[in-house]
Short mmCIF file of C-alpha atoms in Angstrom, two decimals:
data_model
loop_
_atom_site.label_atom_id
_atom_site.label_comp_id
_atom_site.label_asym_id
_atom_site.label_seq_id
_atom_site.Cartn_x
_atom_site.Cartn_y
_atom_site.Cartn_z
CA UNK A 1 290.56 264.85 105.21
CA UNK A 2 286.90 264.28 104.63
CA UNK A 3 285.25 263.16 107.85
CA UNK A 4 282.72 260.34 107.78
CA UNK A 5 280.66 260.03 110.94
CA UNK A 6 279.28 256.75 112.19
CA UNK A 7 275.62 255.92 112.29
CA UNK A 8 274.30 254.34 115.44
CA UNK A 9 271.90 252.12 113.55
CA UNK A 10 273.42 248.96 112.20
CA UNK A 11 275.38 247.61 115.15
CA UNK A 12 272.78 244.85 115.34
CA UNK A 13 274.14 241.41 114.62
CA UNK A 14 272.95 239.86 111.42
CA UNK A 15 275.08 236.73 111.33
CA UNK A 16 276.58 234.67 114.14
CA UNK A 17 279.67 232.61 113.48
CA UNK A 18 279.86 230.53 116.60
CA UNK A 19 276.95 229.51 118.70
CA UNK A 20 275.83 230.86 122.03
CA UNK A 21 272.66 228.77 121.90
CA UNK A 22 271.74 225.35 120.59
CA UNK A 23 268.34 226.65 119.46
CA UNK A 24 268.39 226.40 115.66
CA UNK A 25 266.39 229.64 115.41
CA UNK A 26 268.81 231.61 117.59
CA UNK A 27 270.50 233.26 114.61
CA UNK A 28 267.30 233.91 112.69
CA UNK A 29 267.08 237.56 111.66
CA UNK A 30 263.97 237.26 109.50
CA UNK A 31 262.11 239.75 111.71
CA UNK A 32 264.74 242.51 111.58
CA UNK A 33 263.19 245.96 111.22
CA UNK A 34 265.44 247.17 108.44
CA UNK A 35 267.74 246.11 105.62
CA UNK A 36 271.29 247.29 106.22
CA UNK A 37 273.49 248.41 103.34
CA UNK A 38 276.81 246.74 102.56
CA UNK A 39 278.50 250.04 103.40
CA UNK A 40 276.94 250.39 106.86
CA UNK A 41 277.80 246.78 107.66
CA UNK A 42 281.42 247.44 106.69
CA UNK A 43 281.48 250.55 108.87
CA UNK A 44 280.14 248.62 111.83
CA UNK A 45 282.62 245.78 111.34
CA UNK A 46 285.52 248.22 111.19
CA UNK A 47 284.32 250.05 114.28
CA UNK A 48 283.72 246.89 116.32
CA UNK A 49 287.13 245.52 115.32
CA UNK A 50 288.97 248.73 116.16
CA UNK A 51 287.00 249.24 119.37
CA UNK A 52 287.94 245.79 120.64
CA UNK A 53 291.64 246.29 119.86
CA UNK A 54 291.70 249.84 121.25
CA UNK A 55 289.52 249.75 124.34
CA UNK A 56 291.13 249.64 127.79
CA UNK A 57 287.87 248.47 129.35
CA UNK A 58 288.49 245.72 131.88
CA UNK A 59 285.31 244.09 130.62
CA UNK A 60 286.65 243.75 127.10
CA UNK A 61 290.42 243.97 126.85
CA UNK A 62 292.79 244.05 129.86
CA UNK A 63 295.93 243.44 127.78
CA UNK A 64 297.51 246.78 128.73
CA UNK A 65 298.00 245.14 132.13
CA UNK A 66 299.51 241.98 130.64
CA UNK A 67 302.25 243.77 128.72
CA UNK A 68 302.70 246.13 131.69
CA UNK A 69 301.83 249.40 130.02
CA UNK A 70 299.25 250.22 132.69
CA UNK A 71 298.73 249.38 136.34
CA UNK A 72 295.60 249.38 138.47
CA UNK A 73 295.08 251.36 141.65
CA UNK A 74 291.63 250.25 142.81
CA UNK A 75 290.54 247.01 141.12
CA UNK A 76 293.40 244.56 140.61
CA UNK A 77 291.61 241.41 139.45
CA UNK A 78 292.21 241.92 135.73
CA UNK A 79 295.81 243.06 136.24
CA UNK A 80 296.31 239.73 138.00
CA UNK A 81 294.95 237.88 134.96
CA UNK A 82 291.47 237.08 136.22
CA UNK A 83 289.46 236.53 133.03
CA UNK A 84 286.50 234.83 134.68
CA UNK A 85 284.73 237.43 136.82
CA UNK A 86 283.89 239.60 133.81
CA UNK A 87 283.83 236.75 131.24
CA UNK A 88 286.37 238.67 129.14
CA UNK A 89 287.03 235.82 126.65
CA UNK A 90 283.28 235.60 125.94
CA UNK A 91 283.15 239.29 125.04
CA UNK A 92 286.24 239.11 122.82
CA UNK A 93 284.97 235.98 121.04
CA UNK A 94 281.48 237.38 120.49
CA UNK A 95 282.66 240.75 119.25
CA UNK A 96 285.05 239.26 116.71
CA UNK A 97 282.88 236.41 115.47
CA UNK A 98 279.53 238.14 115.68
CA UNK A 99 280.06 241.87 115.35
CA UNK A 100 283.03 241.80 112.99
CA UNK A 101 282.99 238.58 110.96
CA UNK A 102 279.21 238.44 111.01
CA UNK A 103 278.84 241.97 109.63
CA UNK A 104 281.54 241.37 107.00
CA UNK A 105 279.80 238.20 105.87
CA UNK A 106 276.42 239.91 105.67
CA UNK A 107 277.97 242.83 103.82
CA UNK A 108 279.16 240.45 101.13
CA UNK A 109 275.71 238.83 100.95
CA UNK A 110 274.15 242.26 100.44
CA UNK A 111 276.68 243.06 97.71
CA UNK A 112 275.73 239.88 95.85
CA UNK A 113 272.13 241.11 95.62
CA UNK A 114 272.87 244.63 94.44
CA UNK A 115 271.72 245.79 91.02
CA UNK A 116 274.03 247.64 88.68
CA UNK A 117 273.06 251.28 88.12
CA UNK A 118 272.27 252.12 84.52
CA UNK A 119 274.95 254.83 84.51
CA UNK A 120 277.78 252.38 85.27
CA UNK A 121 279.31 250.10 82.66
CA UNK A 122 279.33 246.34 83.11
CA UNK A 123 283.12 246.19 83.36
CA UNK A 124 283.38 249.04 85.88
CA UNK A 125 280.62 247.53 87.99
CA UNK A 126 282.25 244.09 87.99
CA UNK A 127 285.60 245.57 88.94
CA UNK A 128 284.12 247.66 91.73
CA UNK A 129 282.13 244.79 93.22
CA UNK A 130 285.18 242.51 93.05
CA UNK A 131 287.25 245.10 94.91
CA UNK A 132 284.59 245.45 97.59
CA UNK A 133 284.46 241.70 98.17
CA UNK A 134 288.27 241.52 98.30
CA UNK A 135 288.42 244.25 100.96
CA UNK A 136 285.88 242.38 103.08
CA UNK A 137 287.98 239.24 102.69
CA UNK A 138 291.17 241.01 103.81
CA UNK A 139 289.41 242.17 106.96
CA UNK A 140 288.14 238.65 107.60
CA UNK A 141 291.68 237.29 107.43
CA UNK A 142 292.84 240.02 109.83
CA UNK A 143 290.11 239.06 112.30
CA UNK A 144 290.68 235.32 112.13
CA UNK A 145 294.35 235.88 112.87
CA UNK A 146 293.42 237.75 116.04
CA UNK A 147 291.16 234.88 117.11
CA UNK A 148 293.89 232.29 116.54
CA UNK A 149 296.49 234.44 118.28
CA UNK A 150 294.17 234.78 121.28
CA UNK A 151 292.86 231.25 121.74
CA UNK A 152 294.74 228.78 119.49
CA UNK A 153 292.34 226.31 117.87
CA UNK A 154 289.09 228.09 116.97
CA UNK A 155 286.03 227.46 114.76
CA UNK A 156 287.09 228.23 111.19
CA UNK A 157 285.89 225.92 108.43
CA UNK A 158 282.46 225.54 110.08
CA UNK A 159 282.09 229.18 111.11
CA UNK A 160 280.02 231.62 109.05
CA UNK A 161 278.45 228.80 107.09
CA UNK A 162 275.18 229.00 105.22
CA UNK A 163 273.14 227.02 106.11
CA UNK A 164 274.38 227.77 109.60
CA UNK A 165 276.18 225.20 111.72
CA UNK A 166 274.93 225.60 115.27
CA UNK A 167 277.80 223.80 117.02
CA UNK A 168 280.95 224.33 114.92
CA UNK A 169 284.06 222.27 115.38
CA UNK A 170 287.39 223.89 116.17
CA UNK A 171 290.16 223.81 113.57
CA UNK A 172 293.82 223.15 114.28
CA UNK A 173 295.52 226.55 114.62
CA UNK A 174 298.57 225.20 112.78
CA UNK A 175 296.36 224.55 109.76
CA UNK A 176 294.42 227.83 109.89
CA UNK A 177 297.41 230.10 109.27
CA UNK A 178 298.35 228.62 105.86
CA UNK A 179 294.69 228.79 104.84
CA UNK A 180 294.59 232.46 105.80
CA UNK A 181 297.65 233.11 103.64
CA UNK A 182 295.96 231.35 100.72
CA UNK A 183 292.81 233.43 101.17
CA UNK A 184 294.85 236.60 101.44
CA UNK A 185 296.76 235.80 98.25
CA UNK A 186 293.48 235.34 96.42
CA UNK A 187 292.11 238.62 97.75
CA UNK A 188 295.28 240.50 96.79
CA UNK A 189 295.04 239.12 93.28
CA UNK A 190 291.48 240.48 93.01
CA UNK A 191 292.29 244.00 94.19
CA UNK A 192 292.34 245.99 90.96
CA UNK A 193 293.77 249.47 91.48
CA UNK A 194 292.28 250.67 88.19
CA UNK A 195 288.79 250.31 89.66
CA UNK A 196 286.77 251.76 92.52
CA UNK A 197 285.51 250.07 95.66
CA UNK A 198 283.30 251.45 98.46
CA UNK A 199 282.21 255.02 97.81
CA UNK A 200 281.09 255.32 101.42
CA UNK A 201 281.32 253.18 104.54
CA UNK A 202 285.07 252.55 104.55
CA UNK A 203 286.35 254.62 107.46
CA UNK A 204 289.92 253.29 107.19
CA UNK A 205 291.02 253.97 103.60
CA UNK A 206 287.93 255.68 102.16
CA UNK A 207 287.66 253.03 99.46
CA UNK A 208 291.19 253.56 98.09
CA UNK A 209 292.06 250.21 96.50
CA UNK A 210 295.80 250.88 96.28
CA UNK A 211 295.92 251.49 100.03
CA UNK A 212 294.00 248.29 100.72
CA UNK A 213 296.46 246.36 98.54
CA UNK A 214 299.38 247.70 100.57
CA UNK A 215 297.51 246.83 103.75
CA UNK A 216 296.82 243.30 102.50
CA UNK A 217 300.47 242.70 101.66
CA UNK A 218 301.46 244.06 105.07
CA UNK A 219 299.00 241.69 106.72
CA UNK A 220 300.61 238.88 104.74
CA UNK A 221 303.98 240.00 106.11
CA UNK A 222 302.51 239.93 109.62
CA UNK A 223 301.22 236.38 109.19
CA UNK A 224 304.58 235.25 107.85
CA UNK A 225 306.42 236.86 110.75
CA UNK A 226 304.49 234.87 113.33
CA UNK A 227 305.31 231.66 111.43
CA UNK A 228 309.07 232.22 111.31
CA UNK A 229 310.02 230.02 114.29
CA UNK A 230 307.61 227.18 113.55
CA UNK A 231 307.46 227.07 109.73
CA UNK A 232 310.53 228.91 108.39
CA UNK A 233 310.14 227.90 104.74
CA UNK A 234 306.54 229.14 104.50
CA UNK A 235 307.45 232.23 106.51
CA UNK A 236 310.32 233.10 104.19
CA UNK A 237 308.23 232.73 101.05
CA UNK A 238 305.30 234.65 102.52
CA UNK A 239 307.43 237.52 103.82
CA UNK A 240 309.53 237.91 100.69
CA UNK A 241 306.46 237.85 98.44
CA UNK A 242 304.76 240.47 100.57
CA UNK A 243 307.81 242.73 100.62
CA UNK A 244 308.29 242.49 96.85
CA UNK A 245 304.62 243.30 96.22
CA UNK A 246 304.79 246.42 98.39
CA UNK A 247 304.11 246.88 102.10
CA UNK A 248 303.18 249.74 104.40
CA UNK A 249 306.37 251.77 105.00
CA UNK A 250 305.20 255.36 105.62
CA UNK A 251 302.96 256.89 108.27
CA UNK A 252 300.77 258.35 105.55
CA UNK A 253 299.82 254.75 104.70
CA UNK A 254 298.82 253.75 108.26
CA UNK A 255 295.51 251.91 108.62
CA UNK A 256 293.73 254.31 110.98
CA UNK A 257 290.12 254.31 112.04
CA UNK A 258 289.19 257.95 112.67
CA UNK A 259 286.80 258.29 115.57
CA UNK A 260 284.33 261.13 115.97
CA UNK A 261 284.69 263.72 118.72
CA UNK A 262 281.23 263.09 120.15
CA UNK A 263 279.33 260.25 121.86
CA UNK A 264 278.84 257.40 121.24
CA UNK A 265 281.51 257.24 118.53
CA UNK A 266 284.54 258.70 120.23
CA UNK A 267 287.70 256.74 120.97
CA UNK A 268 287.16 254.02 123.62
CA UNK A 269 290.15 255.28 125.61
CA UNK A 270 288.48 258.67 125.98
CA UNK A 271 285.28 256.88 126.92
CA UNK A 272 286.93 254.84 129.67
CA UNK A 273 289.26 257.50 131.06
CA UNK A 274 287.65 260.89 130.50
CA UNK A 275 283.93 260.39 129.88
CA UNK A 276 283.84 257.86 132.73
CA UNK A 277 285.95 260.17 134.94
CA UNK A 278 288.39 257.40 135.82
CA UNK A 279 291.80 258.26 137.26
CA UNK A 280 292.65 254.79 138.52
CA UNK A 281 294.32 253.59 135.32
CA UNK A 282 297.97 254.64 135.56
CA UNK A 283 301.05 253.85 133.48
CA UNK A 284 303.10 250.95 134.82
CA UNK A 285 306.50 251.41 136.39
CA UNK A 286 307.80 248.71 134.01
CA UNK A 287 307.56 250.82 130.88
CA UNK A 288 308.15 254.17 132.56
CA UNK A 289 311.38 252.97 134.18
CA UNK A 290 312.59 251.60 130.85
CA UNK A 291 311.82 254.83 129.01
CA UNK A 292 313.31 256.91 131.83
CA UNK A 293 316.56 254.95 131.61
CA UNK A 294 317.02 255.95 127.96
CA UNK A 295 315.50 259.45 128.17
CA UNK A 296 312.91 258.37 125.62
CA UNK A 297 311.47 261.47 123.88
CA UNK A 298 308.00 259.90 123.72
CA UNK A 299 307.54 260.10 127.51
CA UNK A 300 305.73 263.48 127.56
CA UNK A 301 303.34 262.13 124.94
CA UNK A 302 302.71 258.70 126.48
CA UNK A 303 302.53 259.97 130.08
CA UNK A 304 301.75 263.11 132.06
CA UNK A 305 304.69 264.45 134.11
CA UNK A 306 304.79 264.73 137.88
CA UNK A 307 305.04 268.17 139.52
CA UNK A 308 308.85 268.01 139.33
CA UNK A 309 308.82 267.02 135.64
CA UNK A 310 309.67 263.36 136.28
CA UNK A 311 307.60 260.31 135.33
CA UNK A 312 306.43 257.73 137.84
CA UNK A 313 304.42 254.55 137.33
CA UNK A 314 302.41 252.11 139.39
CA UNK A 315 303.49 248.54 140.13
CA UNK A 316 301.82 246.00 137.79
CA UNK A 317 299.31 243.79 139.57
CA UNK A 318 299.67 245.61 142.89
CA UNK A 319 297.13 247.51 144.96
CA UNK A 320 298.89 250.79 144.29
CA UNK A 321 298.90 253.57 146.83
CA UNK A 322 296.48 256.46 146.99
CA UNK A 323 295.90 259.28 146.22
CA UNK A 324 296.51 258.07 142.67
CA UNK A 325 295.61 261.47 141.20
CA UNK A 326 298.91 262.95 142.41
CA UNK A 327 301.07 259.91 143.20
CA UNK A 328 301.60 258.71 139.64
CA UNK A 329 301.90 259.90 136.10
CA UNK A 330 298.77 259.34 134.01
CA UNK A 331 298.01 258.48 130.41
CA UNK A 332 299.12 261.25 128.05
CA UNK A 333 296.60 263.71 126.65
CA UNK A 334 297.28 262.81 123.00
CA UNK A 335 296.24 259.21 123.63
CA UNK A 336 292.98 260.03 125.38
CA UNK A 337 291.58 262.58 122.94
CA UNK A 338 288.00 261.80 121.88
CA UNK A 339 288.90 261.71 118.16
CA UNK A 340 292.29 260.00 118.54
CA UNK A 341 292.47 257.35 115.81
CA UNK A 342 292.33 253.63 116.41
CA UNK A 343 295.01 251.64 114.61
CA UNK A 344 294.82 248.39 112.67
CA UNK A 345 298.32 248.46 111.18
CA UNK A 346 301.06 251.07 110.98
CA UNK A 347 304.42 251.76 109.38
CA UNK A 348 306.70 251.33 112.38
CA UNK A 349 305.16 247.91 113.04
CA UNK A 350 305.84 246.77 109.47
CA UNK A 351 309.43 248.03 109.67
CA UNK A 352 309.99 246.01 112.83
CA UNK A 353 308.69 242.93 110.96
CA UNK A 354 311.19 243.65 108.21
CA UNK A 355 313.96 244.06 110.78
CA UNK A 356 313.11 240.58 112.08
CA UNK A 357 313.05 239.21 108.54
CA UNK A 358 316.42 240.75 107.71
CA UNK A 359 317.89 239.33 110.93
CA UNK A 360 316.76 235.89 109.78
CA UNK A 361 318.47 236.37 106.43
CA UNK A 362 315.35 236.87 104.32
CA UNK A 363 315.56 238.98 101.17
CA UNK A 364 313.77 242.18 102.22
CA UNK A 365 315.99 244.83 100.71
CA UNK A 366 317.98 246.08 103.67
CA UNK A 367 319.64 245.28 107.00
CA UNK A 368 318.12 244.67 110.44
CA UNK A 369 319.69 247.90 111.68
CA UNK A 370 318.15 249.93 108.84
CA UNK A 371 314.62 248.74 109.55
CA UNK A 372 315.11 248.94 113.32
CA UNK A 373 316.13 252.60 113.10
CA UNK A 374 313.38 253.30 110.57
CA UNK A 375 310.76 251.75 112.85
CA UNK A 376 311.80 253.83 115.85
CA UNK A 377 311.94 256.97 113.69
CA UNK A 378 308.44 256.36 112.34
CA UNK A 379 307.05 255.80 115.83
CA UNK A 380 308.57 259.05 117.05
CA UNK A 381 307.34 260.86 113.93
CA UNK A 382 303.78 259.58 114.44
CA UNK A 383 303.72 261.00 117.96
CA UNK A 384 305.20 264.36 116.97
CA UNK A 385 308.74 263.97 118.33
CA UNK A 386 311.19 266.33 116.61
CA UNK A 387 313.82 264.83 114.24
CA UNK A 388 316.55 266.24 116.49
CA UNK A 389 315.21 264.48 119.59
CA UNK A 390 314.71 261.27 117.61
CA UNK A 391 318.31 261.31 116.37
CA UNK A 392 319.60 261.92 119.88
CA UNK A 393 317.60 258.95 121.11
CA UNK A 394 318.90 256.70 118.34
CA UNK A 395 322.51 257.45 119.29
CA UNK A 396 321.98 256.41 122.93
CA UNK A 397 324.13 253.27 123.40
CA UNK A 398 321.17 251.48 124.99
CA UNK A 399 319.12 252.20 121.86
CA UNK A 400 321.62 252.12 118.97
CA UNK A 401 321.30 248.78 117.20
CA UNK A 402 324.97 247.83 117.42
CA UNK A 403 325.13 248.28 121.20
CA UNK A 404 321.53 247.85 122.40
CA UNK A 405 320.91 245.01 124.85
CA UNK A 406 324.60 244.14 125.18
CA UNK A 407 324.36 244.95 128.90
CA UNK A 408 321.24 244.94 131.06
CA UNK A 409 319.85 248.34 132.04
CA UNK A 410 320.20 248.87 135.78
CA UNK A 411 317.02 248.01 137.63
CA UNK A 412 315.36 246.49 134.60
CA UNK A 413 315.45 242.78 133.75
CA UNK A 414 317.29 241.79 130.59
CA UNK A 415 319.81 239.25 129.44
CA UNK A 416 322.54 241.46 128.05
CA UNK A 417 323.12 239.00 125.22
CA UNK A 418 322.63 241.54 122.45
CA UNK A 419 320.47 239.19 120.38
CA UNK A 420 318.31 240.73 117.66
CA UNK A 421 315.25 239.39 119.46
CA UNK A 422 316.15 241.42 122.55
CA UNK A 423 317.09 244.56 120.62
CA UNK A 424 313.91 244.55 118.55
CA UNK A 425 311.73 243.20 121.34
CA UNK A 426 312.27 246.08 123.74
CA UNK A 427 311.94 248.82 121.14
CA UNK A 428 308.87 247.28 119.51
CA UNK A 429 307.26 246.97 122.96
CA UNK A 430 307.78 250.69 123.60
CA UNK A 431 306.51 251.70 120.15
CA UNK A 432 303.40 249.53 120.59
CA UNK A 433 302.43 251.35 123.80
CA UNK A 434 298.96 252.16 122.48
CA UNK A 435 298.53 248.79 120.71
CA UNK A 436 298.20 246.28 123.52
CA UNK A 437 297.01 243.24 121.56
CA UNK A 438 299.78 243.51 118.99
CA UNK A 439 302.30 244.12 121.77
CA UNK A 440 301.17 240.93 123.52
CA UNK A 441 301.70 239.05 120.25
CA UNK A 442 305.19 240.51 119.75
CA UNK A 443 306.09 239.71 123.37
CA UNK A 444 305.09 236.07 122.88
CA UNK A 445 306.93 235.78 119.57
CA UNK A 446 310.20 237.48 120.58
CA UNK A 447 310.20 236.59 124.31
CA UNK A 448 311.10 240.18 125.11
CA UNK A 449 310.71 242.33 127.07
CA UNK A 450 311.18 240.24 130.19
CA UNK A 451 308.05 240.81 132.26
CA UNK A 452 307.59 239.71 135.86
CA UNK A 453 304.18 238.51 137.00
CA UNK A 454 302.85 239.87 140.31
CA UNK A 455 303.12 237.32 143.16
CA UNK A 456 299.37 237.52 143.79
CA UNK A 457 298.36 236.80 140.20
CA UNK A 458 295.69 234.12 139.75
CA UNK A 459 296.89 230.56 140.32
CA UNK A 460 295.88 229.64 136.77
CA UNK A 461 298.72 231.78 135.39
CA UNK A 462 301.27 229.66 137.29
CA UNK A 463 303.27 232.77 138.18
CA UNK A 464 303.68 233.79 134.54
CA UNK A 465 302.27 236.38 132.16
CA UNK A 466 299.49 234.56 130.25
CA UNK A 467 300.31 233.49 126.69
CA UNK A 468 296.70 232.86 125.65
CA UNK A 469 293.15 233.41 126.85
CA UNK A 470 290.97 230.56 127.97
CA UNK A 471 287.97 229.72 125.82
CA UNK A 472 284.63 231.45 126.54
CA UNK A 473 282.57 229.88 129.31
CA UNK A 474 279.59 229.77 126.97
CA UNK A 475 281.52 227.54 124.57
CA UNK A 476 282.17 225.13 127.41
CA UNK A 477 278.49 224.89 128.30
CA UNK A 478 276.88 225.05 124.86
CA UNK A 479 279.49 223.68 122.47
CA UNK A 480 281.04 221.40 125.07
CA UNK A 481 282.02 218.43 122.91
CA UNK A 482 283.95 220.54 120.42
CA UNK A 483 285.39 222.69 123.22
CA UNK A 484 286.68 219.60 125.00
CA UNK A 485 288.26 218.23 121.83
CA UNK A 486 289.98 221.54 121.11
CA UNK A 487 291.19 221.90 124.69
CA UNK A 488 292.78 218.46 124.54
CA UNK A 489 294.31 219.17 121.13
CA UNK A 490 296.10 222.32 122.23
CA UNK A 491 297.40 220.83 125.48
CA UNK A 492 294.77 222.18 127.85
CA UNK A 493 292.48 225.20 128.01
CA UNK A 494 294.94 227.14 130.17
CA UNK A 495 296.51 230.60 130.34
CA UNK A 496 299.92 228.97 129.99
CA UNK A 497 299.22 226.88 126.87
CA UNK A 498 301.18 228.40 124.02
CA UNK A 499 299.75 229.28 120.60
CA UNK A 500 301.27 227.01 117.96
CA UNK A 501 303.72 229.64 116.64
CA UNK A 502 304.98 230.49 120.14
CA UNK A 503 307.76 227.91 119.99
CA UNK A 504 310.25 229.15 122.57
#
């Protein structure tokens, strides 16, 4: 694979989408010292997006604590759902609106001003530019979905406007999703696989239009999946259309952002665990106990073994005992490599979506059991588990689709009802071990696994695992009128207020 290394230069923000100041000149970039290319802006947007989804930094993204993949040993505030001390929502909001959506928007503006080279025909140039714009649009839809899934109502129609709107209103999250599907459909229709796109700058698919089309249809499937409980008719149409058009089904098609092996562009997990010499992030007993109970073959990859070959985790939300270097397992070496890829979308995830769709009776070509087994197989394959070990795991009665979740696993909360939500929910949670944001979304949608909040969690969580993040403090102070209206509309700016699609 040809390696493309990141430039440090164009991480500067060129367009803000939601205000952090009521000064009308706040977003003015007329004095910038350079003109960034569309390609470098795309690279920066992809990196900022992947960084935010991948990082375990407690300043940016503590969701590994929420879904109980990791536990803290020294500093427990974030594992107890404190979002305020480090203004985590502000960082998430700014990175997605400013550093991702802003760069994507500016990239498109740069494209609109480009001049066709004399050596390229008019038709080839038009096709290539159209493909570039469509790819930027697909990434915008992906990012807006994350914002909605984090906060609920968010600035949408008045974000990224030109001329700029300093204090944008918040749109109803119920109305944003259908608009995202419409935008995605339009972008898919414009992706022409007979033409080129970005020759450089695309660190995910290297400008391959066919791959971006598969990704876009898979994103459409993802949007439809979240809608299934709240808007079943739209979900069914969206999912079936996406499946028919072709979705991401093989690991070779995964949307991976390949990090460099050197600073400052290595994987954020390496940055936070190895470069920072931190040993106080440890796997949580919740996931380790579950994987121990089924002899999951991914354990030696996800975790380091203890001296006796066993795996031991820390208690979520607790002030875990010291010395943590030798008391607990730690994050596996494969996950904390400097050049380990960040992931936007992958095959096992899509197969779990199809398993859900099949369980609901949608026309997606096969049974829930088929896609369930395929998803687990693809996860194991991605992490290098042998086919023999994967097959052994799949035949375990606690894993096999026909018998999974029919009885609770000893020492681990479950219902024993054998519903498809429980079967898929636990296995998707395990497979998403290195994808904390998407795992949090799946947990909220499926209501599995059953996670227990620590007794000393912040009062604002009401003894529960949070189902949304509160709005940024800066929005409250600067965009207060619109913040207040949105907070009232969603039922309160609280950790326990559900996103519109989180029906049950």
